[in-house]
mmCIF file of C-alpha atoms and ligand atoms in Angstrom:
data_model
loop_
_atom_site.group_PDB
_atom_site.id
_atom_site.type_symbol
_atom_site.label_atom_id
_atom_site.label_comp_id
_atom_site.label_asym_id
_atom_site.label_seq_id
_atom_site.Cartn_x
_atom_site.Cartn_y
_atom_site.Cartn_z
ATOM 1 C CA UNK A 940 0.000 0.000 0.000
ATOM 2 C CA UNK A 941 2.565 2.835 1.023
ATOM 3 C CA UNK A 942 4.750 1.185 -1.608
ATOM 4 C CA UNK A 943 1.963 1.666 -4.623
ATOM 5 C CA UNK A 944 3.937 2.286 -8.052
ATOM 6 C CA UNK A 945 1.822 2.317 -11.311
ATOM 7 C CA UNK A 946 2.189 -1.753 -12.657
ATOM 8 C CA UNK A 947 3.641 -0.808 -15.369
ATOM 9 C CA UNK A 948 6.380 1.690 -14.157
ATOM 10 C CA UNK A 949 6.875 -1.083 -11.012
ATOM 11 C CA UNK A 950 7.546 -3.655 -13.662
ATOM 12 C CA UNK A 951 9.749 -1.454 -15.829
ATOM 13 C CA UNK A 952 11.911 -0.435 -12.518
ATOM 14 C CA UNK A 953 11.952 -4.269 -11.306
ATOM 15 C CA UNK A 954 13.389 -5.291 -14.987
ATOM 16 C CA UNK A 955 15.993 -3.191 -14.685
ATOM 17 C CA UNK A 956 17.095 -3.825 -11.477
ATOM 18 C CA UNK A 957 16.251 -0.135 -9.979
ATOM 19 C CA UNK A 958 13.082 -1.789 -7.705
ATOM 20 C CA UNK A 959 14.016 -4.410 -5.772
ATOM 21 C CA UNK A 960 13.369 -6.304 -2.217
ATOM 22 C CA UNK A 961 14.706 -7.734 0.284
ATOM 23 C CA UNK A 962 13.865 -10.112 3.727
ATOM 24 C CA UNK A 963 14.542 -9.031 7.441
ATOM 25 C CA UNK A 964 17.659 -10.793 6.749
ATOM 26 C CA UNK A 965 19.436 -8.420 3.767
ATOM 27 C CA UNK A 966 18.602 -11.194 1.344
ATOM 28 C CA UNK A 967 17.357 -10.046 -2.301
ATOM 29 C CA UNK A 968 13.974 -12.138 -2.974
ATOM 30 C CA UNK A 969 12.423 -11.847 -6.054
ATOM 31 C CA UNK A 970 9.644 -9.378 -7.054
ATOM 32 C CA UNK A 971 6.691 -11.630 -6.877
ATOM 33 C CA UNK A 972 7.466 -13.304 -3.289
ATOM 34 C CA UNK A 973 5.134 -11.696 -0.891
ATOM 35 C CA UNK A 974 6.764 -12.034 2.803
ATOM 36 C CA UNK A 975 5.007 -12.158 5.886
ATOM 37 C CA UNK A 976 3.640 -8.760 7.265
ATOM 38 C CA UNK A 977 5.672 -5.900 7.255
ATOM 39 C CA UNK A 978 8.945 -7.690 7.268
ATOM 40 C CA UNK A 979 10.389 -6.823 3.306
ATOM 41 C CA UNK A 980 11.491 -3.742 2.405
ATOM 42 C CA UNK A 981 11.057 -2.479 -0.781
ATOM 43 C CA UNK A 982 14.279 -0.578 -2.163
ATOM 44 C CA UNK A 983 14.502 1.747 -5.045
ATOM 45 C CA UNK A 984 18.372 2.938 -6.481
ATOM 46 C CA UNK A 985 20.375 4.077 -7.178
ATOM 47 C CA UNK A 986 19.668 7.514 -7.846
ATOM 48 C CA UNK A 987 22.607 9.430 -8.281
ATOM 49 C CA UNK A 988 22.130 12.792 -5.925
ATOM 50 C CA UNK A 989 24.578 15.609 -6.162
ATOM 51 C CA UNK A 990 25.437 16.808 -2.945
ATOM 52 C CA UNK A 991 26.203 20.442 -1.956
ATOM 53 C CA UNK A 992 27.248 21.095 1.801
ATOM 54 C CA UNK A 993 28.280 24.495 2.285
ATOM 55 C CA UNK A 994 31.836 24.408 0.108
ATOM 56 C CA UNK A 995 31.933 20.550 0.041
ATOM 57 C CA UNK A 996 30.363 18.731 -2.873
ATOM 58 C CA UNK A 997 29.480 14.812 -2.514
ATOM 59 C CA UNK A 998 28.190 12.087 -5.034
ATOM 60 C CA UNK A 999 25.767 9.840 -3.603
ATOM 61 C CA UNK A 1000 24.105 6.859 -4.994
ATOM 62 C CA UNK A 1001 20.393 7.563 -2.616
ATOM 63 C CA UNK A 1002 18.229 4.147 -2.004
ATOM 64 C CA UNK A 1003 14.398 5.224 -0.691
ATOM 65 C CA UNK A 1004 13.660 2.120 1.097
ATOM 66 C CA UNK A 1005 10.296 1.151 2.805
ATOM 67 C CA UNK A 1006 8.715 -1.425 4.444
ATOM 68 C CA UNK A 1007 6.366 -3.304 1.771
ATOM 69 C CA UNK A 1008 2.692 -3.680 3.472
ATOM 70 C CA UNK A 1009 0.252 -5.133 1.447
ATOM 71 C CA UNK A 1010 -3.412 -3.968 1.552
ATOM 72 C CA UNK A 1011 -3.959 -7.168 3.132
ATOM 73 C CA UNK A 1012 -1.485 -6.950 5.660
ATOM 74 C CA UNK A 1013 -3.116 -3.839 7.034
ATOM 75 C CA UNK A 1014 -5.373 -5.872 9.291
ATOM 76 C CA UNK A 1015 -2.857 -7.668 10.970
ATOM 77 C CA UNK A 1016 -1.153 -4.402 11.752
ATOM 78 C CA UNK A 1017 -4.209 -3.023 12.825
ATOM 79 C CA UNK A 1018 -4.172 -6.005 15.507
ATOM 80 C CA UNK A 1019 -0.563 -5.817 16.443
ATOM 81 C CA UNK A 1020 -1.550 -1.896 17.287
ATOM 82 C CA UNK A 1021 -4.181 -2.644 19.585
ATOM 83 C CA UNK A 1022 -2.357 -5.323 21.195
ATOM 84 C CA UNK A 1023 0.120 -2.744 22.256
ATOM 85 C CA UNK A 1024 -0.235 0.641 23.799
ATOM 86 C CA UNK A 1025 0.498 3.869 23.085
ATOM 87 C CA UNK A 1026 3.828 4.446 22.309
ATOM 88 C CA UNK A 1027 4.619 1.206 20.799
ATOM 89 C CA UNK A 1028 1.582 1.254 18.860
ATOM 90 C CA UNK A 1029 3.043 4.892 17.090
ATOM 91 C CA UNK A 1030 6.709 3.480 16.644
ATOM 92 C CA UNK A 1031 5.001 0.271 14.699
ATOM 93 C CA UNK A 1032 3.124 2.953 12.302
ATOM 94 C CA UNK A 1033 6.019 5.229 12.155
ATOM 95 C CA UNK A 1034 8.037 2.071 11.071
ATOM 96 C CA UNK A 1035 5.827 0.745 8.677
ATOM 97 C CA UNK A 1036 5.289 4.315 7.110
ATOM 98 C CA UNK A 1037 8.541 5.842 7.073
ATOM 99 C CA UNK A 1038 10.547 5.617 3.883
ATOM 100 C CA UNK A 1039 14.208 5.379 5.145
ATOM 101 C CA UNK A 1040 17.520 6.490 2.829
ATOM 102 C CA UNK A 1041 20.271 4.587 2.223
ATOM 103 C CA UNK A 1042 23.259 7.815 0.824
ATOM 104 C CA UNK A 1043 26.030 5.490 -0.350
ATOM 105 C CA UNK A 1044 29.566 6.186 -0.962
ATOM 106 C CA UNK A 1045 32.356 4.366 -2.541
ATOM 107 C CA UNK A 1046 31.606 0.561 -4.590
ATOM 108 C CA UNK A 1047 30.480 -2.128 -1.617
ATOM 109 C CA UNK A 1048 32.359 -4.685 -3.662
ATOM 110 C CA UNK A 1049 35.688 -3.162 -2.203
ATOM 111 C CA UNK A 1050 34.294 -2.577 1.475
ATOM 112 C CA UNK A 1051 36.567 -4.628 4.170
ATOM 113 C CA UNK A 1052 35.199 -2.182 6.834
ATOM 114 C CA UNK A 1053 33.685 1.066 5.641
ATOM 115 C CA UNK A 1054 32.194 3.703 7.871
ATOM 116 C CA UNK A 1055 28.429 3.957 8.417
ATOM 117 C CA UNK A 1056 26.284 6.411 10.228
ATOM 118 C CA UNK A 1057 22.885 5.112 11.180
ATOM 119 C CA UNK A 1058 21.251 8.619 11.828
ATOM 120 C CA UNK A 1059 17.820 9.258 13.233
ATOM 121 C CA UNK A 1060 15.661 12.238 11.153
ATOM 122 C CA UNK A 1061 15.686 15.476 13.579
ATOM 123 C CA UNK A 1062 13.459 18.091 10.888
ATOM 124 C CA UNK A 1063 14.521 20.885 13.609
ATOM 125 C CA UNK A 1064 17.985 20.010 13.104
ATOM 126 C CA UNK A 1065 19.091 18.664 9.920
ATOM 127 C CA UNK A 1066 16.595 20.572 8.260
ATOM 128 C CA UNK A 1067 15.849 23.970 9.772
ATOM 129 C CA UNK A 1068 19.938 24.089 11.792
ATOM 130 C CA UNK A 1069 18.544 24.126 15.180
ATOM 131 C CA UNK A 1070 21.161 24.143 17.335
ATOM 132 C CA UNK A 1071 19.263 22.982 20.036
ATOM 133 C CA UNK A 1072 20.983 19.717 19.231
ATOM 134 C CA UNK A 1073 23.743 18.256 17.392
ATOM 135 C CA UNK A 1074 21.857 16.586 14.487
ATOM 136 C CA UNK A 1075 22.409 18.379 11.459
ATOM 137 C CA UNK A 1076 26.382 18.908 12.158
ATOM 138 C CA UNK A 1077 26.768 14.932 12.625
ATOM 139 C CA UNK A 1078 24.935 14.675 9.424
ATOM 140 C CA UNK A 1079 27.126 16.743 7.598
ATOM 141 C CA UNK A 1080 30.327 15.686 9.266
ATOM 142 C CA UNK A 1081 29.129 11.975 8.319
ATOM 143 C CA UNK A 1082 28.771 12.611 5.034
ATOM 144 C CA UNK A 1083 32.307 14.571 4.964
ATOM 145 C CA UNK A 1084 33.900 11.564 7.201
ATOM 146 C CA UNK A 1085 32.870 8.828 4.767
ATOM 147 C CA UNK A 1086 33.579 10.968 1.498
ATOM 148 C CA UNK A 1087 37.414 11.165 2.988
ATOM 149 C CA UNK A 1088 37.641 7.667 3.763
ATOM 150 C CA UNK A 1089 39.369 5.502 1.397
ATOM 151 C CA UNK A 1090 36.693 2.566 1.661
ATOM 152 C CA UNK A 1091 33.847 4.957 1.636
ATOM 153 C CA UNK A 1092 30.402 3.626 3.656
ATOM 154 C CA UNK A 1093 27.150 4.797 3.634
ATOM 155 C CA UNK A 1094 24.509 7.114 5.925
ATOM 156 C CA UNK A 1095 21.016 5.018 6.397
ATOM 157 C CA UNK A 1096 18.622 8.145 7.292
ATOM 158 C CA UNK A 1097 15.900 7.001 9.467
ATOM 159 C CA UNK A 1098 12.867 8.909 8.626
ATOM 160 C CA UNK A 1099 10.919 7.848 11.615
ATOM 161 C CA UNK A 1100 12.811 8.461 14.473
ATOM 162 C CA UNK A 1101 11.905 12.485 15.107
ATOM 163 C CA UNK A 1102 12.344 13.309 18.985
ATOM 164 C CA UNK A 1103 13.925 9.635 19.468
ATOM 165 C CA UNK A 1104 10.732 7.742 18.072
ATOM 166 C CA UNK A 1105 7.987 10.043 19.972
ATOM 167 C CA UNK A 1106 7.215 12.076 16.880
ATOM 168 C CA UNK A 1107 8.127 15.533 15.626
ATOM 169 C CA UNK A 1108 4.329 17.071 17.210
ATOM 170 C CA UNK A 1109 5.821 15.372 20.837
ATOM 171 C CA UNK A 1110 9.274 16.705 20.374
ATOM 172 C CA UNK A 1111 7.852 19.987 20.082
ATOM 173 C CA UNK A 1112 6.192 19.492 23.370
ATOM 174 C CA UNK A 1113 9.436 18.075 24.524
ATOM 175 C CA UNK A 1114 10.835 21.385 23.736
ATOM 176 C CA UNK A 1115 8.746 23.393 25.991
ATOM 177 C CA UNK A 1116 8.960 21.101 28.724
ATOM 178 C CA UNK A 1117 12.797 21.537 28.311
ATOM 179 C CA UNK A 1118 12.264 25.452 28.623
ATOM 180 C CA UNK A 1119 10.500 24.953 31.872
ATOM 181 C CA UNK A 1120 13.473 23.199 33.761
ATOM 182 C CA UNK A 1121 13.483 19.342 32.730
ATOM 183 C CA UNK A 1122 15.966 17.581 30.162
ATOM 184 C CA UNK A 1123 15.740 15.701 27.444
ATOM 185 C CA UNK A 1124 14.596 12.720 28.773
ATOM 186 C CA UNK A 1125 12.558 13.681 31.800
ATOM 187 C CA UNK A 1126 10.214 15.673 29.181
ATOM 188 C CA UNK A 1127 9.904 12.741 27.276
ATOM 189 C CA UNK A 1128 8.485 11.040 30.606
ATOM 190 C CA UNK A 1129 6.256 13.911 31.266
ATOM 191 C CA UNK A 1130 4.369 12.998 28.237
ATOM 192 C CA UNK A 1131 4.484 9.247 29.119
ATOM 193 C CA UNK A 1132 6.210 8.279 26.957
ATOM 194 C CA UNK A 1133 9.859 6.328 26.333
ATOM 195 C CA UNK A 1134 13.375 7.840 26.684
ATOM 196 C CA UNK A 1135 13.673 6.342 23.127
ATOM 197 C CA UNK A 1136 11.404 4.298 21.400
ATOM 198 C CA UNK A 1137 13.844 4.131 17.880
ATOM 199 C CA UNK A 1138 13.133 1.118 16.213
ATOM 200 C CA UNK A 1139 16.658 0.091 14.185
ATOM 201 C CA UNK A 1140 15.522 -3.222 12.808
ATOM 202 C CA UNK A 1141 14.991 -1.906 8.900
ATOM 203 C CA UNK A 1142 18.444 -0.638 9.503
ATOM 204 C CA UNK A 1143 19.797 -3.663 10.366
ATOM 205 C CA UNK A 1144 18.255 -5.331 7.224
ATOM 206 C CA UNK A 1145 19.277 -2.572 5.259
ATOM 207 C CA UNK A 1146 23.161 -2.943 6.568
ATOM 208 C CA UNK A 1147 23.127 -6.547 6.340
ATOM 209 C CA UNK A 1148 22.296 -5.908 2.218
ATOM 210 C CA UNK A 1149 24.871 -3.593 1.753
ATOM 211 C CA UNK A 1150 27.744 -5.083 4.091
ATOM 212 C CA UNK A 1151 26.549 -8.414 3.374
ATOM 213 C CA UNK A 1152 28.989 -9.812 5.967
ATOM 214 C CA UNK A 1153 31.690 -6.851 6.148
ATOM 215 C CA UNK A 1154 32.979 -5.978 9.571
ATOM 216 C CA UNK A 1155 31.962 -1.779 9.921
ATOM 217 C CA UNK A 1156 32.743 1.152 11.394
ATOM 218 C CA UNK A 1157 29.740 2.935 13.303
ATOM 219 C CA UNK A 1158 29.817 6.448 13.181
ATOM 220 C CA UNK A 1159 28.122 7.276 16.992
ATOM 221 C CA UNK A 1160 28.540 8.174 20.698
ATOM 222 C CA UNK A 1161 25.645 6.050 21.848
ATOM 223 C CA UNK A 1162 26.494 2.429 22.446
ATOM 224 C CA UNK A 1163 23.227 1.082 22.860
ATOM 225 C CA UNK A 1164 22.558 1.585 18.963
ATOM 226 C CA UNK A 1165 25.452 -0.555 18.414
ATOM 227 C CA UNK A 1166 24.347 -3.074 21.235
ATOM 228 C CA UNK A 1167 20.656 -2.962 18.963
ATOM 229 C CA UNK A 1168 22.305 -3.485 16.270
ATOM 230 C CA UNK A 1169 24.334 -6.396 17.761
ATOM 231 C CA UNK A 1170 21.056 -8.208 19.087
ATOM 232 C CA UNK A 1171 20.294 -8.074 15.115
ATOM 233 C CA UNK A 1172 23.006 -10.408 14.241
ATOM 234 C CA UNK A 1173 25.481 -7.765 13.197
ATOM 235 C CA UNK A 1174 28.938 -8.478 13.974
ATOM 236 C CA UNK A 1175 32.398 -6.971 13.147
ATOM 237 C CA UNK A 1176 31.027 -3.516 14.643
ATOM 238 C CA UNK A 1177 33.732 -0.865 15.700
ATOM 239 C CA UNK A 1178 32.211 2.035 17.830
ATOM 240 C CA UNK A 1179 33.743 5.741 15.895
ATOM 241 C CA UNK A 1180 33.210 8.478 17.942
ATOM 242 C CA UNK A 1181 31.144 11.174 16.277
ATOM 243 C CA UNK A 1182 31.470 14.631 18.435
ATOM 244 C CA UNK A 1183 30.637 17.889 16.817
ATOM 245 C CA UNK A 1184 28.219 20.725 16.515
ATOM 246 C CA UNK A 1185 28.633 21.422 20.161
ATOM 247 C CA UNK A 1186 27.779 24.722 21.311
ATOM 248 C CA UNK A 1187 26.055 26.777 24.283
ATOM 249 C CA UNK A 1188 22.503 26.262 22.936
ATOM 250 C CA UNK A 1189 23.103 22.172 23.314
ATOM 251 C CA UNK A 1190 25.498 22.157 25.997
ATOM 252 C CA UNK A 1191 22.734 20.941 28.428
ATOM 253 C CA UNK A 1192 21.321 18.458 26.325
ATOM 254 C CA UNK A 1193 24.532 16.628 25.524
ATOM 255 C CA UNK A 1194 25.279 16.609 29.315
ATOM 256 C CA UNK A 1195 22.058 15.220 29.557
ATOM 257 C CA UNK A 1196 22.740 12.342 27.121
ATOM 258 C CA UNK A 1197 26.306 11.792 28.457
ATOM 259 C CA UNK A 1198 24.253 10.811 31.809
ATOM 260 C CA UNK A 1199 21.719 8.588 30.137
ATOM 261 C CA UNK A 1200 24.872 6.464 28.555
ATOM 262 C CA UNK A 1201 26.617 8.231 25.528
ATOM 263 C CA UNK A 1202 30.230 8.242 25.479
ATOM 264 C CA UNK A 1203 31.004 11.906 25.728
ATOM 265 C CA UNK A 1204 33.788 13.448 27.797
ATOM 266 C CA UNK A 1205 33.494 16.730 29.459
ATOM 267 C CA UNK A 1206 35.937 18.293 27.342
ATOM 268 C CA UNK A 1207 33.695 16.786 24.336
ATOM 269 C CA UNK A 1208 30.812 18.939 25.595
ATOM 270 C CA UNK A 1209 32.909 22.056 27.141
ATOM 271 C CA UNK A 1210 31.772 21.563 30.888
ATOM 272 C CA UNK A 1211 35.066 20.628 32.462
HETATM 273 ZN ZN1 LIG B 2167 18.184 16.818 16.525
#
């Protein structure tokens, strides 16, 4: 349903290789194999994307990738969702709706152990240059990082993780919550709802295609995404730290992740 392509465009794409899926497990299946609910992701690339950030121009190959959900699957996500509550019930639908990005730099075939960012949508951030957090610098530096490096990598852009899975309409509660004394996490519990809700798994899919069984460098500070990814059956994954974009608007919300687990340092975030 979210993946609906005119017939005969889909069947155009498919014949030439530019529409293609694949299982949970990174595994290419062919066009007509319908998996079990939710769990292929439909993949369409490469589409060659000039990049311009600020001075520095990059050549991506982009890959919009999304969860294939038939019509008929609806209903069974329609059950899942009220066999859950709340929160889990909007990070299935967010999941199941988002259409992710795989930016990818260099030729896989010569990867031995590229660098990869896994990075969570922030509109606020990557989009509009709030400096309220870090976001749209790590995106930018990612992109630099992996352009420099001689095996190359890839970003995957998850396009449903706004506010750490809660949603860009919470975040912006979030934010005013923030204003009145709490941090970045207690606001989120104000609202009820999870420190962070991110669901990786179409990530991990999405890596396990690329890599196929490549050791990887993760670009991150936060080694519970590489613990996530881990539980997924990734292996060969080398923690990078990622620090920049740091400044006195953020200051308190980095310090606030450093407590919650991230791998900063003071000097990282200025407070020593
Ligand atoms: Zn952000």
């Amino acid at each position: 349903m979210f993946t609906y392509l005119d017939p005969t465009v889909r069947k155009r794409l498919e014949e030439h290789g530019k529409l293609f899926q694949i299982d949970r497990e990174g595994v290419q299946v062919p066009a007509d194999h319908v998996p079990a609910s939710g769990t292929g992701i439909s993949v369409l690339g490469p589409i060659p994307l000039p990049l311009k950030l600020c001075d520095t121009q990059i050549a991506v190959d982009w890959y919009a990738c999304v969860r294939r959900t038939e019509l008929g699957k609806i209903e069974e996500i329609a059950d899942e969702l009220r066999a859950q509550h709340g929160q889990a019930s909007f990070a299935t639908l967010a999941s199941s709706m988002a259409v992710n990005s795989v930016l990818l730099l260099g030729d896989p075939a010569c990867w031995k152990n590229p660098l990869v960012r896994v990075h969570s949508s922030c509109m606020t951030g990557d989009v509009f240059g709030s400096q309220r957090c870090e976001c749209g610098p790590q995106l930018h530096m990612a992109l630099e990082r992996i352009q420099e490096d001689e095996q190359g990598g890839m970003v995957i852009y998850m396009s449903g993780h706004e506010g750490r899975g809660i949603g860009l309409w919470a975040k912006a509660a979030t934010y005013l919550l923030q204003d009145a004394g709490e941090n970045t996490y207690e606001a989120n519990r104000s609202l009820g709802l999870p420190d962070d809700s991110r669901d990786f798994s179409d990530a991990g899919s999405l890596l396990k295609f690329f890599l196929k069984d490549s050791p990887f460098r993760l670009l991150t500070n936060n080694p519970k995404k590489v613990n996530d990814l881990e539980h997924m059956g990734l292996q060969g994954i080398t923690r990078v730290k990622h620090v920049t974009g740091v400044g006195d608007n953020n200051r308190r919300y980095l310090a606030a992740k450093q407590d919650w687990g991230h791998e900063l340092t003071p000097e990282d975030i200025g407070t020593d």
